[in-house]
Amino acid sequence: MIVGLKFSSTLTLLIALCLSGSWAFAQPPGVEPSDVELPSEPTAMIANVDGVPILLRDVAETVDNNIQQIIASSGRQPSPEELKMARTALIRRELRKEIQGKMMYRAFVRKMTGTQPQDKRAEMELSITSNVRKMFYEQQVPKLLEQYQLETVSDADAELRKHGSSLEQQERRFVESILGQEFIRGEMEKDPEIPLPDMKFYYEQNTEKFSRNARARWEQLTALFSRFETKQEARDAIIRMGNEAYYGGNVQAVAKRLSQEPLADETSGLHDWTNKGSLASDVLDQQIFSLPVNKLSQIIEDDNGFHIIRVLEREEAGMLSFADAQEEIRKILKDNMQQEQQKNLITDLERKIPVWTIFPEDVPKSKPLENAAVASATTQSLR
């Protein structure tokens, strides 16, 4: 996700709107209500980024499709006023993301074309984007065909339109995303050095992050009482499993075939790192954190059945040492540094890349899109 626009997905917000019971007061965080009316024509321009228009349909198709899906699944029909407010708010947030993506894309194109004449820049841009479009049809279209079990590109386009998108829209976003991210990668420091004192300070200020609960990994065989007519039959079954595992030496192979623990056939009875106190069975929890490591247990009985376990690894509760935490801290600080770099880069783009939008209050340094033709002409002169 691009730093600076921390929005949850459209679908998540719509679910929240439905569950809240009041669409009218579900204004997205950080977005003040606006008196601007959305245009009615899908092909109307609602933003212009460095001469590249953004049409209403570029953001509205997905929003409208998701709204209809949520309304259908929730069984609650919002009032026209609620629907209008929710749709406008969602389109605004999608427009902000679309503008930011186009800013990065246009920054990449500017970087690659430099001070070439206008006709030369257009030719170079076409060459750059054509290579990425080829990637789209070679990599993404086959995935779409497989996902929807289709055979032709036209079938894929028709299917996407059912979901509020189109092949053209997917291609455009793919191209802009690839080139925009390429711009970000090219401008950011790839492997920033993290000074040791900074890591030490972070460790001392965030001790709660490096405290560890006792945890263990183990293998398990289970005979459930519910699978047998008598408890003795369940005991006989776990004895057979235990004997086979003991003499064959492979608990997981036996668990995959015979254990009655849920999903044992998929997990082979293997339980990855699990914190002490998190198991539903108190009996198993106590045994896992007290038995010797790498030895088959005796038969363990709880409310659900009989079990045999073998603890593979166990770690006691405690504080992770600074030496052991260094790699984790280095990654955290590196991610924070790169996020800050990206945030500053976006701020710089907002200053350099001209943007006109019907919601100028949503994008710093942008101008009102009062006349698309004027915006487009002015943008060309700036370039």
Coordinates of N, CA, C and O in Angstrom, one line a residue, residues 62-227:
T62 N -16.2 -0.1 -10.1 CA -15.9 -1.0 -9.0 C -16.7 -0.7 -7.7 O -17.3 -1.5 -7.1
V63 N -16.8 0.6 -7.4 CA -17.6 1.1 -6.3 C -19.0 0.7 -6.4 O -19.6 0.1 -5.5
D64 N -19.6 0.9 -7.5 CA -21.0 0.6 -7.7 C -21.3 -0.9 -7.7 O -22.3 -1.3 -7.1
N65 N -20.4 -1.7 -8.2 CA -20.6 -3.1 -8.2 C -20.5 -3.6 -6.8 O -21.3 -4.5 -6.4
N66 N -19.5 -3.1 -6.0 CA -19.4 -3.6 -4.6 C -20.6 -3.1 -3.8 O -21.1 -3.9 -2.9
I67 N -21.1 -1.9 -4.0 CA -22.3 -1.5 -3.3 C -23.5 -2.4 -3.5 O -24.2 -2.8 -2.6
Q68 N -23.7 -2.8 -4.8 CA -24.8 -3.7 -5.1 C -24.6 -5.1 -4.5 O -25.6 -5.7 -4.0
Q69 N -23.4 -5.6 -4.4 CA -23.1 -6.9 -3.8 C -23.4 -6.8 -2.3 O -24.0 -7.7 -1.8
I70 N -23.0 -5.8 -1.7 CA -23.2 -5.7 -0.2 C -24.7 -5.5 0.1 O -25.2 -6.1 1.1
I71 N -25.4 -4.7 -0.7 CA -26.8 -4.5 -0.5 C -27.5 -5.8 -0.6 O -28.4 -6.2 0.2
A72 N -27.1 -6.6 -1.6 CA -27.8 -7.9 -1.9 C -27.5 -8.9 -0.7 O -28.4 -9.6 -0.3
S73 N -26.3 -8.9 -0.2 CA -25.9 -9.8 0.8 C -26.5 -9.4 2.2 O -26.8 -10.3 3.0
S74 N -26.6 -8.1 2.4 CA -27.0 -7.6 3.7 C -28.6 -7.6 3.9 O -29.1 -7.7 5.0
G75 N -29.2 -7.5 2.7 CA -30.7 -7.5 2.8 C -31.2 -6.2 3.2 O -32.4 -6.0 3.5
R76 N -30.4 -5.2 3.3 CA -30.8 -3.8 3.8 C -30.6 -2.8 2.6 O -29.5 -2.7 2.1
Q77 N -31.7 -2.2 2.2 CA -31.7 -1.2 1.2 C -31.5 0.2 1.8 O -32.4 0.7 2.5
P78 N -30.4 0.9 1.5 CA -30.3 2.2 2.0 C -31.2 3.2 1.3 O -31.7 3.0 0.2
S79 N -31.5 4.3 2.0 CA -32.3 5.3 1.4 C -31.5 6.0 0.3 O -30.3 5.9 0.2
P80 N -32.2 6.7 -0.6 CA -31.4 7.4 -1.7 C -30.4 8.4 -1.2 O -29.3 8.5 -1.7
E81 N -30.7 9.1 -0.1 CA -29.8 10.0 0.5 C -28.5 9.3 1.1 O -27.4 9.7 0.9
E82 N -28.8 8.2 1.8 CA -27.7 7.4 2.3 C -26.8 6.9 1.2 O -25.6 6.9 1.3
L83 N -27.4 6.3 0.2 CA -26.7 5.7 -0.9 C -25.9 6.8 -1.6 O -24.7 6.5 -1.9
K84 N -26.4 8.0 -1.8 CA -25.7 9.0 -2.5 C -24.5 9.4 -1.7 O -23.4 9.6 -2.2
M85 N -24.6 9.6 -0.4 CA -23.5 10.0 0.5 C -22.4 9.0 0.5 O -21.2 9.3 0.4
A86 N -22.8 7.7 0.7 CA -21.9 6.6 0.7 C -21.1 6.5 -0.6 O -19.9 6.4 -0.6
R87 N -21.9 6.6 -1.7 CA -21.2 6.4 -3.0 C -20.2 7.6 -3.3 O -19.1 7.3 -3.8
T88 N -20.6 8.8 -2.9 CA -19.7 9.9 -3.1 C -18.5 9.8 -2.3 O -17.3 10.0 -2.8
A89 N -18.6 9.4 -1.0 CA -17.5 9.2 -0.2 C -16.5 8.1 -0.7 O -15.3 8.3 -0.7
L90 N -17.1 7.0 -1.1 CA -16.3 5.9 -1.6 C -15.5 6.3 -2.9 O -14.4 6.0 -3.1
I91 N -16.2 7.0 -3.8 CA -15.6 7.4 -5.0 C -14.5 8.4 -4.8 O -13.5 8.4 -5.4
R92 N -14.7 9.3 -3.8 CA -13.6 10.2 -3.4 C -12.4 9.5 -3.0 O -11.3 9.9 -3.4
R93 N -12.5 8.5 -2.1 CA -11.3 7.8 -1.6 C -10.7 7.0 -2.7 O -9.5 6.9 -2.8
E94 N -11.5 6.4 -3.6 CA -10.9 5.7 -4.8 C -10.2 6.7 -5.7 O -9.2 6.3 -6.3
L95 N -10.8 7.9 -5.8 CA -10.2 8.9 -6.7 C -8.8 9.3 -6.2 O -7.9 9.5 -6.9
R96 N -8.7 9.5 -4.9 CA -7.4 9.8 -4.3 C -6.4 8.8 -4.6 O -5.2 9.1 -4.9
K97 N -6.7 7.5 -4.4 CA -5.8 6.5 -4.7 C -5.4 6.4 -6.2 O -4.2 6.2 -6.6
E98 N -6.4 6.7 -7.1 CA -6.2 6.7 -8.5 C -5.2 7.9 -8.9 O -4.3 7.7 -9.7
I99 N -5.4 9.0 -8.3 CA -4.6 10.2 -8.5 C -3.2 9.9 -8.1 O -2.2 10.2 -8.8
Q100 N -3.0 9.3 -6.9 CA -1.7 9.0 -6.4 C -0.9 8.0 -7.3 O 0.2 8.2 -7.6
G101 N -1.6 7.0 -7.8 CA -1.0 6.1 -8.7 C -0.6 6.7 -10.0 O 0.5 6.4 -10.6
K102 N -1.5 7.6 -10.5 CA -1.1 8.3 -11.8 C 0.0 9.3 -11.6 O 0.8 9.5 -12.5
M103 N 0.1 9.9 -10.4 CA 1.2 10.8 -10.1 C 2.6 10.0 -10.2 O 3.5 10.5 -10.8
M104 N 2.6 8.9 -9.7 CA 3.9 8.1 -9.7 C 4.2 7.6 -11.1 O 5.3 7.6 -11.6
Y105 N 3.1 7.2 -11.8 CA 3.3 6.8 -13.2 C 3.8 8.0 -14.1 O 4.8 7.8 -14.8
R106 N 3.2 9.2 -13.9 CA 3.6 10.3 -14.7 C 5.1 10.7 -14.3 O 5.8 11.2 -15.2
A107 N 5.4 10.6 -13.0 CA 6.8 10.9 -12.6 C 7.8 10.0 -13.3 O 8.9 10.4 -13.7
F108 N 7.4 8.7 -13.4 CA 8.3 7.8 -14.1 C 8.5 8.2 -15.6 O 9.6 8.2 -16.1
V109 N 7.4 8.5 -16.2 CA 7.4 8.9 -17.7 C 8.3 10.1 -17.8 O 9.1 10.2 -18.7
R110 N 8.1 11.1 -17.0 CA 8.9 12.3 -17.0 C 10.4 12.0 -16.9 O 11.2 12.6 -17.6
K111 N 10.7 11.1 -15.9 CA 12.0 10.8 -15.6 C 12.7 10.1 -16.9 O 13.9 10.4 -17.2
M112 N 11.9 9.3 -17.6 CA 12.5 8.5 -18.7 C 12.6 9.4 -20.0 O 13.5 9.2 -20.8
T113 N 11.6 10.3 -20.1 CA 11.6 11.1 -21.4 C 12.4 12.4 -21.3 O 12.8 13.0 -22.3
G114 N 12.7 12.8 -20.0 CA 13.5 14.0 -19.8 C 13.0 15.2 -20.5 O 11.8 15.6 -20.5
T115 N 13.9 15.9 -21.2 CA 13.6 17.2 -21.9 C 13.5 17.0 -23.4 O 13.6 18.0 -24.2
Q116 N 13.1 15.8 -23.8 CA 12.9 15.6 -25.3 C 11.7 16.4 -25.8 O 10.8 16.8 -25.0
P117 N 11.6 16.7 -27.1 CA 10.5 17.4 -27.6 C 9.2 16.6 -27.4 O 9.2 15.4 -27.2
Q118 N 8.1 17.4 -27.5 CA 6.8 16.8 -27.1 C 6.5 15.5 -27.9 O 6.1 14.5 -27.4
D119 N 6.7 15.6 -29.3 CA 6.4 14.4 -30.1 C 7.3 13.2 -29.8 O 6.9 12.1 -29.8
K120 N 8.6 13.5 -29.4 CA 9.5 12.5 -29.1 C 9.1 11.9 -27.7 O 9.3 10.6 -27.5
R121 N 8.7 12.7 -26.8 CA 8.3 12.2 -25.5 C 7.1 11.2 -25.6 O 7.1 10.2 -25.0
A122 N 6.2 11.6 -26.5 CA 5.0 10.7 -26.7 C 5.4 9.4 -27.3 O 4.9 8.3 -26.9
E123 N 6.3 9.4 -28.2 CA 6.8 8.2 -28.9 C 7.5 7.3 -27.8 O 7.4 6.1 -27.8
M124 N 8.4 7.9 -27.0 CA 9.1 7.2 -26.0 C 8.1 6.6 -25.0 O 8.3 5.4 -24.5
E125 N 7.1 7.3 -24.6 CA 6.1 6.8 -23.6 C 5.4 5.6 -24.2 O 5.2 4.6 -23.5
L126 N 5.0 5.7 -25.5 CA 4.4 4.6 -26.1 C 5.2 3.3 -26.1 O 4.8 2.2 -25.9
S127 N 6.5 3.5 -26.4 CA 7.4 2.4 -26.4 C 7.6 1.8 -25.0 O 7.5 0.5 -24.8
I128 N 7.7 2.6 -24.0 CA 7.8 2.1 -22.6 C 6.5 1.3 -22.2 O 6.6 0.2 -21.7
T129 N 5.4 1.9 -22.4 CA 4.1 1.3 -22.0 C 3.8 0.0 -22.8 O 3.2 -0.9 -22.3
S130 N 4.2 0.0 -24.1 CA 3.9 -1.2 -24.9 C 4.6 -2.4 -24.3 O 4.0 -3.5 -24.4
N131 N 5.8 -2.3 -23.8 CA 6.5 -3.4 -23.2 C 5.8 -3.9 -22.0 O 5.7 -5.1 -21.8
V132 N 5.2 -3.0 -21.2 CA 4.5 -3.4 -20.0 C 3.2 -4.0 -20.4 O 2.7 -5.0 -19.7
R133 N 2.5 -3.5 -21.4 CA 1.3 -4.1 -21.9 C 1.5 -5.5 -22.3 O 0.6 -6.4 -22.1
K134 N 2.6 -5.8 -23.0 CA 2.9 -7.1 -23.4 C 3.0 -8.0 -22.2 O 2.6 -9.2 -22.2
M135 N 3.6 -7.5 -21.1 CA 3.7 -8.3 -19.9 C 2.3 -8.6 -19.3 O 2.0 -9.7 -18.8
F136 N 1.4 -7.6 -19.4 CA 0.0 -7.8 -19.0 C -0.6 -9.0 -19.7 O -1.2 -9.9 -19.1
Y137 N -0.5 -9.0 -21.0 CA -1.2 -10.1 -21.8 C -0.4 -11.4 -21.6 O -1.1 -12.5 -21.8
E138 N 0.8 -11.4 -21.3 CA 1.6 -12.7 -21.2 C 1.4 -13.2 -19.7 O 1.4 -14.4 -19.6
Q139 N 1.3 -12.4 -18.7 CA 1.3 -12.8 -17.4 C -0.1 -12.7 -16.7 O -0.5 -13.7 -16.0
Q140 N -0.8 -11.6 -16.9 CA -2.1 -11.4 -16.2 C -3.3 -12.0 -16.9 O -4.2 -12.6 -16.2
V141 N -3.4 -11.9 -18.2 CA -4.6 -12.4 -18.9 C -4.7 -13.9 -18.7 O -5.8 -14.4 -18.5
P142 N -3.6 -14.7 -18.8 CA -3.8 -16.2 -18.6 C -4.3 -16.5 -17.2 O -5.1 -17.4 -17.0
K143 N -3.9 -15.7 -16.2 CA -4.5 -15.9 -14.9 C -6.0 -15.6 -14.8 O -6.7 -16.3 -14.1
L144 N -6.4 -14.5 -15.5 CA -7.8 -14.2 -15.6 C -8.6 -15.3 -16.2 O -9.7 -15.7 -15.8
L145 N -8.1 -15.8 -17.3 CA -8.8 -16.9 -18.0 C -8.9 -18.1 -17.2 O -9.9 -18.8 -17.1
E146 N -7.8 -18.4 -16.4 CA -7.9 -19.6 -15.5 C -8.8 -19.3 -14.3 O -9.6 -20.2 -13.9
Q147 N -8.8 -18.1 -13.8 CA -9.6 -17.8 -12.7 C -11.1 -18.0 -13.0 O -11.9 -18.5 -12.2
Y148 N -11.5 -17.5 -14.2 CA -12.9 -17.5 -14.6 C -13.2 -18.7 -15.5 O -14.4 -18.9 -15.9
Q149 N -12.2 -19.6 -15.7 CA -12.4 -20.7 -16.6 C -13.0 -20.3 -17.9 O -14.0 -20.9 -18.4
L150 N -12.2 -19.4 -18.6 CA -12.6 -18.9 -19.9 C -11.6 -19.3 -20.9 O -10.5 -19.7 -20.6
E151 N -11.9 -19.0 -22.2 CA -11.0 -19.4 -23.3 C -10.4 -18.2 -24.0 O -9.3 -18.3 -24.5
T152 N -11.2 -17.1 -24.2 CA -10.8 -16.0 -25.0 C -10.6 -14.7 -24.2 O -11.2 -14.6 -23.2
V153 N -9.9 -13.8 -24.8 CA -9.7 -12.5 -24.2 C -11.0 -11.7 -24.1 O -11.3 -11.1 -23.1
S154 N -11.8 -11.9 -25.2 CA -13.1 -11.2 -25.2 C -14.0 -11.7 -24.1 O -14.8 -11.0 -23.5
D155 N -14.0 -13.0 -23.8 CA -14.7 -13.6 -22.7 C -14.3 -13.0 -21.4 O -15.1 -12.8 -20.5
A156 N -13.0 -12.9 -21.2 CA -12.5 -12.3 -20.0 C -12.9 -10.9 -19.8 O -13.3 -10.5 -18.7
D157 N -13.0 -10.1 -20.9 CA -13.4 -8.7 -20.8 C -14.9 -8.7 -20.4 O -15.3 -7.9 -19.5
A158 N -15.7 -9.6 -21.0 CA -17.1 -9.6 -20.6 C -17.3 -10.0 -19.2 O -18.2 -9.4 -18.5
E159 N -16.5 -10.9 -18.7 CA -16.6 -11.4 -17.3 C -16.2 -10.2 -16.3 O -16.9 -10.0 -15.3
L160 N -15.2 -9.5 -16.7 CA -14.7 -8.4 -15.8 C -15.8 -7.3 -15.8 O -16.0 -6.7 -14.7
R161 N -16.5 -7.1 -16.9 CA -17.5 -6.1 -16.9 C -18.7 -6.4 -16.0 O -19.3 -5.6 -15.4
K162 N -18.9 -7.7 -15.8 CA -19.9 -8.1 -14.8 C -19.6 -7.8 -13.4 O -20.4 -7.6 -12.5
H163 N -18.2 -7.6 -13.2 CA -17.7 -7.3 -11.8 C -17.3 -5.9 -11.7 O -16.6 -5.5 -10.8
G164 N -17.8 -5.0 -12.6 CA -17.5 -3.6 -12.5 C -16.2 -3.2 -13.0 O -15.7 -2.1 -12.6
S165 N -15.5 -4.0 -13.8 CA -14.2 -3.6 -14.4 C -14.3 -3.9 -15.9 O -15.3 -4.1 -16.5
S166 N -13.1 -3.9 -16.5 CA -13.0 -4.3 -17.9 C -11.5 -4.6 -18.1 O -10.6 -4.3 -17.3
L167 N -11.2 -5.3 -19.2 CA -9.9 -5.6 -19.6 C -9.0 -4.4 -19.8 O -7.9 -4.3 -19.4
E168 N -9.6 -3.4 -20.4 CA -8.9 -2.1 -20.7 C -8.5 -1.5 -19.3 O -7.4 -1.0 -19.2
Q169 N -9.4 -1.5 -18.4 CA -9.1 -0.9 -17.1 C -8.1 -1.7 -16.3 O -7.1 -1.1 -15.8
Q170 N -8.1 -3.0 -16.4 CA -7.1 -3.8 -15.8 C -5.8 -3.6 -16.4 O -4.8 -3.5 -15.7
E171 N -5.7 -3.5 -17.7 CA -4.5 -3.3 -18.4 C -3.9 -1.9 -18.0 O -2.7 -1.8 -17.7
R172 N -4.7 -0.9 -18.0 CA -4.2 0.4 -17.7 C -3.7 0.5 -16.3 O -2.6 1.0 -16.0
R173 N -4.4 -0.1 -15.3 CA -3.9 -0.1 -13.9 C -2.6 -0.9 -13.8 O -1.8 -0.6 -13.0
F174 N -2.5 -2.0 -14.5 CA -1.3 -2.8 -14.5 C -0.1 -2.0 -14.9 O 0.9 -2.0 -14.3
V175 N -0.3 -1.3 -16.1 CA 0.8 -0.5 -16.6 C 1.2 0.6 -15.7 O 2.4 0.8 -15.4
E176 N 0.2 1.3 -15.2 CA 0.5 2.4 -14.3 C 1.1 2.0 -13.0 O 2.0 2.6 -12.4
S177 N 0.6 0.8 -12.5 CA 1.2 0.3 -11.2 C 2.6 -0.1 -11.3 O 3.5 0.2 -10.5
I178 N 2.9 -0.9 -12.4 CA 4.3 -1.4 -12.6 C 5.2 -0.2 -12.8 O 6.3 -0.2 -12.1
L179 N 4.9 0.8 -13.6 CA 5.8 1.9 -13.8 C 5.9 2.8 -12.6 O 6.9 3.4 -12.3
G180 N 4.7 3.0 -11.9 CA 4.7 3.8 -10.7 C 5.6 3.3 -9.6 O 6.4 4.0 -9.0
Q181 N 5.5 2.0 -9.4 CA 6.3 1.3 -8.4 C 7.8 1.3 -8.8 O 8.7 1.4 -8.0
E182 N 8.0 1.2 -10.1 CA 9.4 1.3 -10.6 C 10.0 2.6 -10.3 O 11.2 2.7 -9.9
F183 N 9.2 3.7 -10.4 CA 9.7 5.0 -10.1 C 10.0 5.1 -8.6 O 11.1 5.6 -8.2
I184 N 9.1 4.6 -7.7 CA 9.4 4.6 -6.3 C 10.7 3.8 -5.9 O 11.5 4.3 -5.2
R185 N 10.8 2.6 -6.5 CA 12.0 1.8 -6.2 C 13.3 2.6 -6.7 O 14.3 2.5 -6.0
G186 N 13.2 3.3 -7.8 CA 14.4 3.9 -8.3 C 14.8 5.1 -7.5 O 16.0 5.5 -7.5
E187 N 13.8 5.8 -6.8 CA 14.1 7.0 -6.0 C 14.5 6.7 -4.6 O 15.1 7.5 -3.9
M188 N 14.1 5.5 -4.0 CA 14.3 5.2 -2.6 C 15.6 4.5 -2.4 O 16.2 3.8 -3.3
E189 N 16.2 4.8 -1.2 CA 17.4 4.1 -0.8 C 17.1 2.6 -0.6 O 16.2 2.3 0.2
K190 N 17.7 1.7 -1.3 CA 17.3 0.3 -1.3 C 17.6 -0.4 0.0 O 16.9 -1.2 0.4
D191 N 18.8 -0.1 0.6 CA 19.2 -0.8 1.8 C 19.8 0.1 2.8 O 21.0 0.2 3.0
P192 N 18.9 1.0 3.4 CA 19.4 2.0 4.3 C 20.1 1.3 5.5 O 19.7 0.3 6.0
E193 N 21.2 2.0 5.9 CA 22.0 1.5 7.1 C 21.3 1.9 8.3 O 20.9 3.1 8.5
I194 N 21.1 1.0 9.3 CA 20.5 1.3 10.6 C 21.6 1.2 11.6 O 22.2 0.2 11.9
P195 N 21.9 2.4 12.2 CA 22.9 2.5 13.2 C 22.6 1.6 14.5 O 21.4 1.5 14.9
L196 N 23.6 1.0 15.1 CA 23.4 0.1 16.2 C 22.8 0.9 17.4 O 21.9 0.3 18.1
P197 N 23.2 2.1 17.7 CA 22.5 2.9 18.8 C 21.0 3.0 18.6 O 20.3 3.0 19.5
D198 N 20.6 3.2 17.3 CA 19.2 3.4 17.0 C 18.4 2.1 17.3 O 17.3 2.1 17.9
M199 N 19.1 0.9 17.0 CA 18.4 -0.4 17.3 C 18.4 -0.6 18.8 O 17.3 -1.1 19.3
K200 N 19.4 -0.2 19.5 CA 19.4 -0.4 20.9 C 18.3 0.5 21.6 O 17.6 0.0 22.5
F201 N 18.2 1.7 21.1 CA 17.2 2.6 21.7 C 15.8 2.0 21.4 O 14.9 2.0 22.3
Y202 N 15.6 1.5 20.2 CA 14.2 0.9 19.9 C 14.0 -0.3 20.8 O 12.8 -0.4 21.3
Y203 N 15.0 -1.1 21.0 CA 14.8 -2.3 21.9 C 14.4 -1.8 23.3 O 13.5 -2.4 23.9
E204 N 15.1 -0.8 23.9 CA 14.8 -0.4 25.2 C 13.5 0.3 25.4 O 12.9 0.2 26.4
Q205 N 13.0 0.9 24.3 CA 11.7 1.6 24.3 C 10.5 0.7 24.0 O 9.4 1.2 24.2
N206 N 10.8 -0.5 23.5 CA 9.7 -1.4 23.1 C 9.9 -2.8 23.7 O 9.8 -3.8 23.0
T207 N 10.2 -2.8 25.0 CA 10.5 -4.1 25.6 C 9.3 -5.1 25.5 O 9.5 -6.3 25.4
E208 N 8.0 -4.6 25.5 CA 6.9 -5.4 25.4 C 6.8 -6.2 24.1 O 6.3 -7.3 24.0
K209 N 7.4 -5.7 23.0 CA 7.4 -6.4 21.8 C 8.4 -7.6 21.8 O 8.2 -8.5 20.9
F210 N 9.3 -7.6 22.7 CA 10.3 -8.7 22.7 C 10.2 -9.7 23.9 O 11.0 -10.5 24.1
S211 N 9.0 -9.5 24.6 CA 8.7 -10.5 25.6 C 8.1 -11.7 24.9 O 7.3 -11.6 24.0
R212 N 8.4 -12.9 25.3 CA 7.9 -14.1 24.7 C 7.2 -15.1 25.7 O 7.7 -15.3 26.8
N213 N 6.0 -15.5 25.3 CA 5.3 -16.5 26.1 C 6.0 -17.9 25.9 O 6.7 -18.1 24.9
A214 N 5.8 -18.8 26.8 CA 6.3 -20.1 26.6 C 5.5 -20.7 25.4 O 4.3 -20.5 25.3
R215 N 6.2 -21.4 24.6 CA 5.6 -22.0 23.4 C 6.3 -23.3 23.0 O 7.4 -23.6 23.5
A216 N 5.5 -24.1 22.2 CA 6.0 -25.5 21.9 C 5.5 -25.9 20.6 O 4.5 -25.4 20.1
R217 N 6.2 -26.9 20.0 CA 5.8 -27.6 18.8 C 5.7 -29.1 19.2 O 6.6 -29.6 19.9
W218 N 4.7 -29.7 18.6 CA 4.5 -31.2 19.0 C 3.8 -31.9 17.9 O 3.1 -31.4 17.0
E219 N 3.9 -33.3 18.0 CA 3.1 -34.2 17.2 C 2.0 -34.8 18.1 O 2.2 -35.0 19.3
Q220 N 0.9 -35.2 17.4 CA -0.2 -35.7 18.3 C -1.0 -36.8 17.5 O -1.2 -36.7 16.3
L221 N -1.3 -37.8 18.3 CA -2.2 -38.9 17.9 C -3.5 -38.8 18.8 O -3.3 -38.6 20.0
T222 N -4.6 -39.0 18.2 CA -5.9 -38.9 18.9 C -6.9 -40.0 18.5 O -7.1 -40.3 17.3
A223 N -7.5 -40.5 19.6 CA -8.7 -41.4 19.4 C -9.9 -40.7 20.1 O -9.8 -40.6 21.3
L224 N -10.9 -40.3 19.4 CA -12.0 -39.5 20.0 C -13.0 -40.5 20.5 O -13.4 -41.5 19.9
F225 N -13.6 -40.2 21.7 CA -14.6 -41.0 22.3 C -15.8 -41.0 21.4 O -16.5 -42.1 21.3
S226 N -16.1 -40.0 20.6 CA -17.3 -39.9 19.8 C -17.3 -40.9 18.6 O -18.3 -41.1 18.0
R227 N -16.1 -41.4 18.3 CA -15.9 -42.3 17.2 C -16.1 -43.8 17.6 O -16.1 -44.7 16.7

